[in-house]
PDB file of C-alpha atoms in Angstrom:
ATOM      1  CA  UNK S   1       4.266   4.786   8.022  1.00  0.00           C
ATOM      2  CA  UNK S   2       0.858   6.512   7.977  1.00  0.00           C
ATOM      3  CA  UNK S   3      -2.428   5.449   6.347  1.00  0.00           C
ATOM      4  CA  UNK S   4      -2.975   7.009   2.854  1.00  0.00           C
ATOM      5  CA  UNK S   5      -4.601  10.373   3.389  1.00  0.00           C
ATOM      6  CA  UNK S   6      -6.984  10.141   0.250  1.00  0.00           C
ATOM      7  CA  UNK S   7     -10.481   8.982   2.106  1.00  0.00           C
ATOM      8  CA  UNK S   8     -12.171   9.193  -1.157  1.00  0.00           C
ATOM      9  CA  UNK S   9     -10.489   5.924  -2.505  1.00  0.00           C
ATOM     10  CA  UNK S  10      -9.717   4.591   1.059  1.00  0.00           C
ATOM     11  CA  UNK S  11     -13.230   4.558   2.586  1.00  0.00           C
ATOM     12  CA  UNK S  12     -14.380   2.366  -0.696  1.00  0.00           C
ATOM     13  CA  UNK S  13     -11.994  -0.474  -0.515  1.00  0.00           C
ATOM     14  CA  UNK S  14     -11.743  -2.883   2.818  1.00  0.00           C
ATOM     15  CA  UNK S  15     -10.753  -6.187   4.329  1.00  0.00           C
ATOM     16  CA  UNK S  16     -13.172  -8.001   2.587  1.00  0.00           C
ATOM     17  CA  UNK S  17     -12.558  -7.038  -0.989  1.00  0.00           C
ATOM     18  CA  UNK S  18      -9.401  -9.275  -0.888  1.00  0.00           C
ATOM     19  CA  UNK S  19      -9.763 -12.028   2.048  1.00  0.00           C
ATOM     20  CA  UNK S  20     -10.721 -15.655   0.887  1.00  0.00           C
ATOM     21  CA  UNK S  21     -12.684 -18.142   3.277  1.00  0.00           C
ATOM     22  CA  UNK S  22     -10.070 -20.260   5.364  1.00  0.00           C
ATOM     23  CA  UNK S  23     -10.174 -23.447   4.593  1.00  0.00           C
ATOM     24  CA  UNK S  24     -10.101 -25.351   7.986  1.00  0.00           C
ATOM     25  CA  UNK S  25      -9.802 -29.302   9.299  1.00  0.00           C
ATOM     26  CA  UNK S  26     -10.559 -31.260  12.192  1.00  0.00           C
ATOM     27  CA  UNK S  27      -8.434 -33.448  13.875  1.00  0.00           C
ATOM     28  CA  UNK S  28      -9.431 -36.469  12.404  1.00  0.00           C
ATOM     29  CA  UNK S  29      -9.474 -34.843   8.992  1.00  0.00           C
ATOM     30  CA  UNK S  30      -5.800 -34.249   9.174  1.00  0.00           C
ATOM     31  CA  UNK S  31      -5.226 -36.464   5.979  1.00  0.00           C
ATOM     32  CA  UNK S  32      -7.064 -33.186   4.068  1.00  0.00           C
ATOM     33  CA  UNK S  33      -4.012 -31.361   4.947  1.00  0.00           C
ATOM     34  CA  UNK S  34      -1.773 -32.886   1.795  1.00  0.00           C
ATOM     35  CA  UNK S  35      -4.400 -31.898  -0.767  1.00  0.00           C
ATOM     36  CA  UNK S  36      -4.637 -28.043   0.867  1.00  0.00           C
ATOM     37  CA  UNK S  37      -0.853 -27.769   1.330  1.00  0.00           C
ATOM     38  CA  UNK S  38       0.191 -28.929  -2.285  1.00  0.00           C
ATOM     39  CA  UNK S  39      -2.764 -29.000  -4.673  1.00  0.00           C
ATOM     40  CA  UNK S  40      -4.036 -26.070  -3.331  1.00  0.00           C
ATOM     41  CA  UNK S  41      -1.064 -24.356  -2.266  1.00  0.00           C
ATOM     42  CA  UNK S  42      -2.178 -23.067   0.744  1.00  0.00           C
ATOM     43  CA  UNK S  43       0.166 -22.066   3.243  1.00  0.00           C
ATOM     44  CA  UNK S  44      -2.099 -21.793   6.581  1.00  0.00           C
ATOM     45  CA  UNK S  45      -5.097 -24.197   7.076  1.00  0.00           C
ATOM     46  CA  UNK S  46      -7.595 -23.314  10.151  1.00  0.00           C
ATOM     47  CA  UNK S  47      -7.663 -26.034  12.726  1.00  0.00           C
ATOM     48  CA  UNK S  48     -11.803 -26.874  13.888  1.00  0.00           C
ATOM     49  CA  UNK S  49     -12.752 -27.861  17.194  1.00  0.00           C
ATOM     50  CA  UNK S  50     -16.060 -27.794  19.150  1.00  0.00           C
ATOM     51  CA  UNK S  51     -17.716 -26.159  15.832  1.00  0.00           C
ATOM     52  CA  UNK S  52     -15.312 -22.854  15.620  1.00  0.00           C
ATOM     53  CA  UNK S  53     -12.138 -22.516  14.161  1.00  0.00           C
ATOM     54  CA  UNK S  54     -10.018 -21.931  16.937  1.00  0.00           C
ATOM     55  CA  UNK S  55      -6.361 -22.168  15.470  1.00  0.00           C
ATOM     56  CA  UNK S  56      -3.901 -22.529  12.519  1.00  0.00           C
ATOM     57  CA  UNK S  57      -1.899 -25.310  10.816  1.00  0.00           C
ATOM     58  CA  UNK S  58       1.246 -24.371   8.770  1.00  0.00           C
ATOM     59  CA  UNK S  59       2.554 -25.408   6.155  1.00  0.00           C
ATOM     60  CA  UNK S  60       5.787 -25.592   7.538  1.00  0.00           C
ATOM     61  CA  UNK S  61       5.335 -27.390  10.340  1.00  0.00           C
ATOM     62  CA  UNK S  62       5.268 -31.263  11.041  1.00  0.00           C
ATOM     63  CA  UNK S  63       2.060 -32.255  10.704  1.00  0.00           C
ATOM     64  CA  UNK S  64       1.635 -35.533   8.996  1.00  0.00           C
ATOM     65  CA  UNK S  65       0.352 -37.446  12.337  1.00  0.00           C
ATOM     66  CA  UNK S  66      -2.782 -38.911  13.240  1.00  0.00           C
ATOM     67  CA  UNK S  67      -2.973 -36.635  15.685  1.00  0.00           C
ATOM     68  CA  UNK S  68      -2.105 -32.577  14.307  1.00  0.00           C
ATOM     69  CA  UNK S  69      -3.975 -31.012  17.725  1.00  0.00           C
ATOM     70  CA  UNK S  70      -0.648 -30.599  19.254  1.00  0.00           C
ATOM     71  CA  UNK S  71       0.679 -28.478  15.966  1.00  0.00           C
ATOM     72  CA  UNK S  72      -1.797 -25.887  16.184  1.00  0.00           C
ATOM     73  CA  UNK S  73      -0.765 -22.085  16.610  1.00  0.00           C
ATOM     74  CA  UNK S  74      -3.089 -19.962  18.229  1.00  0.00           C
ATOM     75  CA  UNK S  75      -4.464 -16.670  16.629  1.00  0.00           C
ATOM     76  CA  UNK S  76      -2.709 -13.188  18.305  1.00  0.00           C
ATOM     77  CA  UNK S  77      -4.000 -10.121  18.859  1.00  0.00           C
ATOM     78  CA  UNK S  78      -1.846  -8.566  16.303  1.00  0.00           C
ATOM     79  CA  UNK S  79      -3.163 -11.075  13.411  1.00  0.00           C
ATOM     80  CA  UNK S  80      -6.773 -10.667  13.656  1.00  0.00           C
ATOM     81  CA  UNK S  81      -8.830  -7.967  11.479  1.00  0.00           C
ATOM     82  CA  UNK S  82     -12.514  -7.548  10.924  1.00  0.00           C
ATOM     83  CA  UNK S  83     -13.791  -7.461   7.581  1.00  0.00           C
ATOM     84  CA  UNK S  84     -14.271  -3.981   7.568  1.00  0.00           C
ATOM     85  CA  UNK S  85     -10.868  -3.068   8.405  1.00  0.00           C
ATOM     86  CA  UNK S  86      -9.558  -0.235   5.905  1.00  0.00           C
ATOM     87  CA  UNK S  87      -8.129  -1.667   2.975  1.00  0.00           C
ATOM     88  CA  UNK S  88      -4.571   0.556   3.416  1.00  0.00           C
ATOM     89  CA  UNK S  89      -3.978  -0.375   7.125  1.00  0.00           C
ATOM     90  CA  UNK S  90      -4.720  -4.127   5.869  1.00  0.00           C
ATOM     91  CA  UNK S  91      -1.698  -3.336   3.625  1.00  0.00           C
ATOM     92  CA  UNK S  92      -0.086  -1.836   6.297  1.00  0.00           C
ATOM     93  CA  UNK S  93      -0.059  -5.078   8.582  1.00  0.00           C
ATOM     94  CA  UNK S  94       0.944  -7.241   5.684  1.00  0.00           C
ATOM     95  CA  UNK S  95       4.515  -5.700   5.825  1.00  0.00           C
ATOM     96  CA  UNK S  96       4.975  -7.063   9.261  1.00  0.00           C
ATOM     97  CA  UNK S  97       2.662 -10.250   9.437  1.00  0.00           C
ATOM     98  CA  UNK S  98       2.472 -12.642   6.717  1.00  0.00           C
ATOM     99  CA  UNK S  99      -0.654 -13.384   6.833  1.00  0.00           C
ATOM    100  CA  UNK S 100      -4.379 -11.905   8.685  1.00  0.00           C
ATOM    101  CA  UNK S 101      -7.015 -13.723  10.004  1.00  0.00           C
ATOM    102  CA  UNK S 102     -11.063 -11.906   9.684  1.00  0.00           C
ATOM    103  CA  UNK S 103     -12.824 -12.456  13.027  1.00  0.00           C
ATOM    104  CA  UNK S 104     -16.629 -11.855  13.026  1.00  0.00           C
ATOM    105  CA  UNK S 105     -18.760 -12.121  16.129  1.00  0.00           C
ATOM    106  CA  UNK S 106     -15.959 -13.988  17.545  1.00  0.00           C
ATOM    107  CA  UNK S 107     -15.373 -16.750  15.113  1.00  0.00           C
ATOM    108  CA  UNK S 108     -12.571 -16.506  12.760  1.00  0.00           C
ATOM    109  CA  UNK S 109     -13.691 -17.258   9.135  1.00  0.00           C
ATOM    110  CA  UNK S 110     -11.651 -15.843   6.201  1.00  0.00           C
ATOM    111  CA  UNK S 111      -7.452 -15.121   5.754  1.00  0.00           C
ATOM    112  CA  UNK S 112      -5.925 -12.094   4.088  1.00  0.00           C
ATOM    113  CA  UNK S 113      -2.019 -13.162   3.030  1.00  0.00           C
ATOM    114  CA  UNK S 114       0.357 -11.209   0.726  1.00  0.00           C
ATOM    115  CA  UNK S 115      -0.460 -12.828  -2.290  1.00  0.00           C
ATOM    116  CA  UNK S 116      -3.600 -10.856  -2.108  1.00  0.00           C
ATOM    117  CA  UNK S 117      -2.121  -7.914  -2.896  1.00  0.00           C
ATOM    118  CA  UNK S 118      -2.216  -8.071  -6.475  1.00  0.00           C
ATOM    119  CA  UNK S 119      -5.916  -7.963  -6.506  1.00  0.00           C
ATOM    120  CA  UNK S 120      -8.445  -5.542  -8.272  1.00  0.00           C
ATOM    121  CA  UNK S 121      -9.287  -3.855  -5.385  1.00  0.00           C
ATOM    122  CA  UNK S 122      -5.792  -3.253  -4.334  1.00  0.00           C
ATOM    123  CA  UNK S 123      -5.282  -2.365  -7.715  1.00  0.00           C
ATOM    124  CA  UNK S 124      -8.022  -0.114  -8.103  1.00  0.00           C
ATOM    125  CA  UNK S 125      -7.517   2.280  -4.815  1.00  0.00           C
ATOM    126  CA  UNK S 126      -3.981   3.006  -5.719  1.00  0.00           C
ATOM    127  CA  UNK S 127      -4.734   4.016  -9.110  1.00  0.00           C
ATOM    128  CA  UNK S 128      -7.718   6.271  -7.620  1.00  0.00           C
ATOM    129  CA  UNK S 129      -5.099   7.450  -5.115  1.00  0.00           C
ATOM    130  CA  UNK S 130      -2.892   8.534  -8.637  1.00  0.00           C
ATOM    131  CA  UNK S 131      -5.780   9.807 -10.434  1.00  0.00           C
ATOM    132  CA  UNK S 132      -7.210  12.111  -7.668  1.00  0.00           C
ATOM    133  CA  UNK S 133      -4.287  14.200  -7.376  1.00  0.00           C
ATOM    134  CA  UNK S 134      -4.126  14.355 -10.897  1.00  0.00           C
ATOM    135  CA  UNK S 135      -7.681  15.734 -11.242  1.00  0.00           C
ATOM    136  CA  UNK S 136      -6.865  17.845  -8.565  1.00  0.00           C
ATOM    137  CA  UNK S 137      -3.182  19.434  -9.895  1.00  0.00           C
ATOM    138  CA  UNK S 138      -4.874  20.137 -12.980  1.00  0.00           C
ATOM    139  CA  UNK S 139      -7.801  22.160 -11.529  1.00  0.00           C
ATOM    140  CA  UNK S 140      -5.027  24.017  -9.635  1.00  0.00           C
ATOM    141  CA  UNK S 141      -2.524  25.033 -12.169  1.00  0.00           C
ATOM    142  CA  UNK S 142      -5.280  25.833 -14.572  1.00  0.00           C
ATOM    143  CA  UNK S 143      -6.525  28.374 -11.505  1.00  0.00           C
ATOM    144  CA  UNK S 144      -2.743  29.552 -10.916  1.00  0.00           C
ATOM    145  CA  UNK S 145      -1.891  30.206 -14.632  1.00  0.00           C
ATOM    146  CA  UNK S 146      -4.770  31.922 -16.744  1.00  0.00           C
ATOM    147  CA  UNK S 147      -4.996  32.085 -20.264  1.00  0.00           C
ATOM    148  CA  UNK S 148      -2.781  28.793 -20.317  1.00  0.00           C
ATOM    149  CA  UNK S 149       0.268  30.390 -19.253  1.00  0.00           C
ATOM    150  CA  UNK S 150       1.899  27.195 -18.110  1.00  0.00           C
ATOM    151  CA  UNK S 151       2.821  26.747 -21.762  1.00  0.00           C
ATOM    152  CA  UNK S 152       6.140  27.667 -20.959  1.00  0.00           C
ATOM    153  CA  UNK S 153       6.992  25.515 -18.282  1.00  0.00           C
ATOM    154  CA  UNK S 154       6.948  22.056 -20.113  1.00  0.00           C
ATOM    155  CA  UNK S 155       8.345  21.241 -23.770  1.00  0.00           C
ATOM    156  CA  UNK S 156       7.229  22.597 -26.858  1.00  0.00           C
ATOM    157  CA  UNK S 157       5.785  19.556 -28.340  1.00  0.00           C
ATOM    158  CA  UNK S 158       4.284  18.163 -25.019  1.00  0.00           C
ATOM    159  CA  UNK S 159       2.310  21.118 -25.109  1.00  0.00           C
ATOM    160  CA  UNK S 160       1.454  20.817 -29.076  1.00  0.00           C
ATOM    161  CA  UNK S 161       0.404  17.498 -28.368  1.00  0.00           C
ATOM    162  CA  UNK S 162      -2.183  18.673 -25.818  1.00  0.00           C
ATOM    163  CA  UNK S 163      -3.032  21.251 -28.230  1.00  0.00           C
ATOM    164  CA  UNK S 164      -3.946  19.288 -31.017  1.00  0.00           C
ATOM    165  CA  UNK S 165      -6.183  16.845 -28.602  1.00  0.00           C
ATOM    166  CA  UNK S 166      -7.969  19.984 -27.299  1.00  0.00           C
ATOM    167  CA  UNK S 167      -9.123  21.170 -30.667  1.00  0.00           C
ATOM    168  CA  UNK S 168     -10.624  17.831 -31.880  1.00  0.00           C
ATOM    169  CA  UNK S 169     -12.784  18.218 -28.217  1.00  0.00           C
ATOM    170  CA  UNK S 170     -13.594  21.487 -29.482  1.00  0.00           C
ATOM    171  CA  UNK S 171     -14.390  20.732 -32.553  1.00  0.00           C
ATOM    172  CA  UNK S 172     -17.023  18.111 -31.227  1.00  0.00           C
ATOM    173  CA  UNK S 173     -18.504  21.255 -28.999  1.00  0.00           C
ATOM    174  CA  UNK S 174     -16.783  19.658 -25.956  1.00  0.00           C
ATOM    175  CA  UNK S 175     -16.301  22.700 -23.210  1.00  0.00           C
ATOM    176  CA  UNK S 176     -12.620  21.285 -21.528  1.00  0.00           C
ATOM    177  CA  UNK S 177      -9.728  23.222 -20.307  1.00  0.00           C
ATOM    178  CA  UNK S 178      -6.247  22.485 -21.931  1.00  0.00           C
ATOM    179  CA  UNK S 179      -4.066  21.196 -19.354  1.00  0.00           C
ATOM    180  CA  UNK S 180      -6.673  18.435 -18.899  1.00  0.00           C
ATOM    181  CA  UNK S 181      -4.959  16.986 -22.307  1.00  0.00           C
ATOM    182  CA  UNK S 182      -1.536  16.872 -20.597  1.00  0.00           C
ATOM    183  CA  UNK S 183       0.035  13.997 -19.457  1.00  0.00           C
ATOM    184  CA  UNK S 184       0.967  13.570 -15.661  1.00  0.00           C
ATOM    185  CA  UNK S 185       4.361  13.734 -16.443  1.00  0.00           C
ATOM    186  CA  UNK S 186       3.622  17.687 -18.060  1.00  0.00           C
ATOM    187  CA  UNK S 187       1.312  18.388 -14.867  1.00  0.00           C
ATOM    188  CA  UNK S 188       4.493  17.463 -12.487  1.00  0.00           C
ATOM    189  CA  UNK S 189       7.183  19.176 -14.791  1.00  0.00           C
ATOM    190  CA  UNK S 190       5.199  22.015 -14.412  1.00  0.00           C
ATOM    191  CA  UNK S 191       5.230  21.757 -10.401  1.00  0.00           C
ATOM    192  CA  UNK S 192       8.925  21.206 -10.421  1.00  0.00           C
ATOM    193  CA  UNK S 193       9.382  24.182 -12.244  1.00  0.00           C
ATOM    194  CA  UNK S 194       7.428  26.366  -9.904  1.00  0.00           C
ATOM    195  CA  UNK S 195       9.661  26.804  -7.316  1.00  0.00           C
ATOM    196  CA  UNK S 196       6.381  28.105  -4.876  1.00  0.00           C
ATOM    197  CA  UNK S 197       4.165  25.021  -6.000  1.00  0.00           C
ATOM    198  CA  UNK S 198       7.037  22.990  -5.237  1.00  0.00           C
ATOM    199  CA  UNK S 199       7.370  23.817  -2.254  1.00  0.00           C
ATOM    200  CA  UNK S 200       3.969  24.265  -0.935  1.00  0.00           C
ATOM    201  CA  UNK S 201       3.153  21.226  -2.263  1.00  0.00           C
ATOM    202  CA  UNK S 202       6.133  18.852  -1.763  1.00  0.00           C
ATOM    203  CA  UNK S 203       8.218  20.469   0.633  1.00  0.00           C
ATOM    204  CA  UNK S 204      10.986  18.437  -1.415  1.00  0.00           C
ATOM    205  CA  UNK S 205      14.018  19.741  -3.753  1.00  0.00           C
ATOM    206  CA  UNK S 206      13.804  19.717  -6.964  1.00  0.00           C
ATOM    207  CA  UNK S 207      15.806  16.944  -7.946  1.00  0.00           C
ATOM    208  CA  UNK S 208      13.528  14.855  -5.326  1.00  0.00           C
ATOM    209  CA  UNK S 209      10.496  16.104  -6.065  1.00  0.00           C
ATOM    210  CA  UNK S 210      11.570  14.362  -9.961  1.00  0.00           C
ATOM    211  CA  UNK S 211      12.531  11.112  -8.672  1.00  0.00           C
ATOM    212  CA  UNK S 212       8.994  10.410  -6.531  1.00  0.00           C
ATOM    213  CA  UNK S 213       6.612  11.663  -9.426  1.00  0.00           C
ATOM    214  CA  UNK S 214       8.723   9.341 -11.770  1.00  0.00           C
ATOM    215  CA  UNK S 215       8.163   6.556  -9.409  1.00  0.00           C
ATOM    216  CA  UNK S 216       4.268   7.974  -9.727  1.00  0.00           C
ATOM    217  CA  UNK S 217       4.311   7.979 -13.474  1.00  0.00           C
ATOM    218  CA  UNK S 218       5.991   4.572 -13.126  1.00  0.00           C
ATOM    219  CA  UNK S 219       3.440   3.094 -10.638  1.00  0.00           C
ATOM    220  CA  UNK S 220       0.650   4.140 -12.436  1.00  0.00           C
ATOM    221  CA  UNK S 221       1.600   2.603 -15.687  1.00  0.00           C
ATOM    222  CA  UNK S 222       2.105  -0.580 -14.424  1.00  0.00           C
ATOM    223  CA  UNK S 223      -1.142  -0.724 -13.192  1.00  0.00           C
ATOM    224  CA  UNK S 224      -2.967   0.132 -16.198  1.00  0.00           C
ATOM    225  CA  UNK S 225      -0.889  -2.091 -18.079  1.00  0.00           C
ATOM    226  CA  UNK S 226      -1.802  -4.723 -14.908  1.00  0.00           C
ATOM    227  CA  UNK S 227       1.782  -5.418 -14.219  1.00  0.00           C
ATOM    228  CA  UNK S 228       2.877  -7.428 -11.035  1.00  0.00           C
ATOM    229  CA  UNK S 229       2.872  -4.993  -7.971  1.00  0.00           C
ATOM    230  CA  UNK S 230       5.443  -7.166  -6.237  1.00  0.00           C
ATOM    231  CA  UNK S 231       8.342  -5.399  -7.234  1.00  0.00           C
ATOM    232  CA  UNK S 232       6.460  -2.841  -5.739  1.00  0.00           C
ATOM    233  CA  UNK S 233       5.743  -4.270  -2.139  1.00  0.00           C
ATOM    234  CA  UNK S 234       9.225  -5.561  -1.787  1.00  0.00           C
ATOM    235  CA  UNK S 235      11.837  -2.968  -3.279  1.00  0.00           C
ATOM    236  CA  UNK S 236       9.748   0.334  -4.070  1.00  0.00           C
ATOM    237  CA  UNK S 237       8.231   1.179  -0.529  1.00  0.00           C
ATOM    238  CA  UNK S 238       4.904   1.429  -2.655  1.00  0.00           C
ATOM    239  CA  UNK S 239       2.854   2.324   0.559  1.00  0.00           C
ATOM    240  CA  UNK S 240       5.241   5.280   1.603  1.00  0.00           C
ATOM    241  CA  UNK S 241       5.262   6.770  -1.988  1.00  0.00           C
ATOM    242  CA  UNK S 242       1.689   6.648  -2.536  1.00  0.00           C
ATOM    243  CA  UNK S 243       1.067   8.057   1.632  1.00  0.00           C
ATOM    244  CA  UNK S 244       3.194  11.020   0.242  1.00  0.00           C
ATOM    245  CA  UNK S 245       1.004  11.613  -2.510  1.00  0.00           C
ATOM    246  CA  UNK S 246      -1.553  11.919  -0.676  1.00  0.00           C
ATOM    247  CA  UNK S 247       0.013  14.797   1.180  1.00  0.00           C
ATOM    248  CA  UNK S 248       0.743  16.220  -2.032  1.00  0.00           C
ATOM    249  CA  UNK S 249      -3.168  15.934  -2.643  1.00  0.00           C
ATOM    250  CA  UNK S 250      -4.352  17.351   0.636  1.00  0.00           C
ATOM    251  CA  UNK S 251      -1.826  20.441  -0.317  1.00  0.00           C
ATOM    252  CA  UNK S 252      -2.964  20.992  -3.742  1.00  0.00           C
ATOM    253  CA  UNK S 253      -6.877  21.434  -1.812  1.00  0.00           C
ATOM    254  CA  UNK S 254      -5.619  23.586   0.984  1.00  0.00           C
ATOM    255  CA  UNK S 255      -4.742  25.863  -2.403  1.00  0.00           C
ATOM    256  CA  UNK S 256      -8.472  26.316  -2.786  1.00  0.00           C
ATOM    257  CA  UNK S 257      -9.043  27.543   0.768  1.00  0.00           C
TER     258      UNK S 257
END
């Protein structure tokens, strides 16, 4: 799986936007452990030693001694992120690890886990990701079909719907072009109906090209209506779908070239 090609959302959102500090305890604050692992629900708490945090405790393990220094897991390689880290290969990682550490300057400091995918700014870049190539598909098929000539590829009232939208903006002296008063779902009939956009664009069939802008359509209103996303994450390969409309996006702009 690639990282989502859309830099305009991507470079906006990192690391930090979702990562909480990680709580940590010393040896002989092991009795703290209790209160972080089930009032706070934590399932990793940082072990400190010689004024760093230097390991991990979980939740899992057996760690109700006096002495806990013998339970600690080291941090790997493979678990450790900066703050900066791109938001999307964050994501990425989090389908193989269950939880990140942030290192900065050498001292690890904050935790990224999957819970933290239902946050705003997860939230945020994947409805940017939906929203640019919906800008984007409209510009084009307004430049491929003058004089609205799309009309005829999506259904009569869809398109009397947009009509009657348009004329109250031009009726308020508002200078906007008709398809921008479709709905997604009109934009991407109107792709799967042009058998050249589809496949310069998708490179799918037809009948595939319908299923992943459904799952689009589908995405997108669960996020504005801020539905859980974990359905997402574990059945609906959200990060796949939403890498492949980003290729979708960097078609429709190759268009313009």
């Amino acid at each position: 799986m690639s990282s989502l090609k859309t830099s305009t959302t991507n470079s906006l959102f990192t690391a930090k936007d979702i990562a909480e500090p990680l709580a940590s305890v010393t040896n002989e604050e092991s009795s703290q452990l209790k209160k972080y692992f089930y009032e706070d629900n934590f399932d990793v708490v940082g072990f400190h030693e010689d004024g760093k945090i230097t390991g991990f405790l979980d939740k899992n393990g057996e760690l109700f001694t006096e002495d806990i220094s013998d339970k600690v897991m080291r941090f790997e390689i493979q678990n450790l992120i900066t703050s900066n880290t791109d938001l999307n290969d964050c994501l990425l990682m989090l389908e193989k690890h269950q939880h990140l550490f942030i290192i900065d300057k050498s001292h690890v400091n904050g935790i990224v886990t999957r819970s933290d995918r239902q946050k705003p700014a997860v939230r945020m870049m994947f409805f940017g990701v939906i929203t640019i190539f919906e800008s984007k598909l409209a510009s084009l098929i307004d430049l491929r079909y003058p004089s609205n000539s799309w009309e005829t590829l999506i259904g009569e009232s869809r398109f009397i719907n947009a009509q009657f939208e348009y004329k109250k903006m031009v009726e308020k002296n508002l200078e906007v072009n008709l398809i921008n008063f479709t709905q997604i779902c009109d934009k991407t009939d109107i792709v799967v109906n042009d058998p050249i956009l589809l496949e310069s664009l998708t490179g799918l069939s037809k009948k595939q090209a319908k299923k992943a802008f459904k799952q689009v359509q589908n995405l997108r209103d669960d996020l504005a209506h801020a539905q859980s996303l974990q359905k997402w994450f574990e059945d609906k390969d959200i990060l796949t779908l939403l890498d492949q409309l980003s290729i979708i996006t960097d078609n429709i702009e190759k268009q313009f070239k």
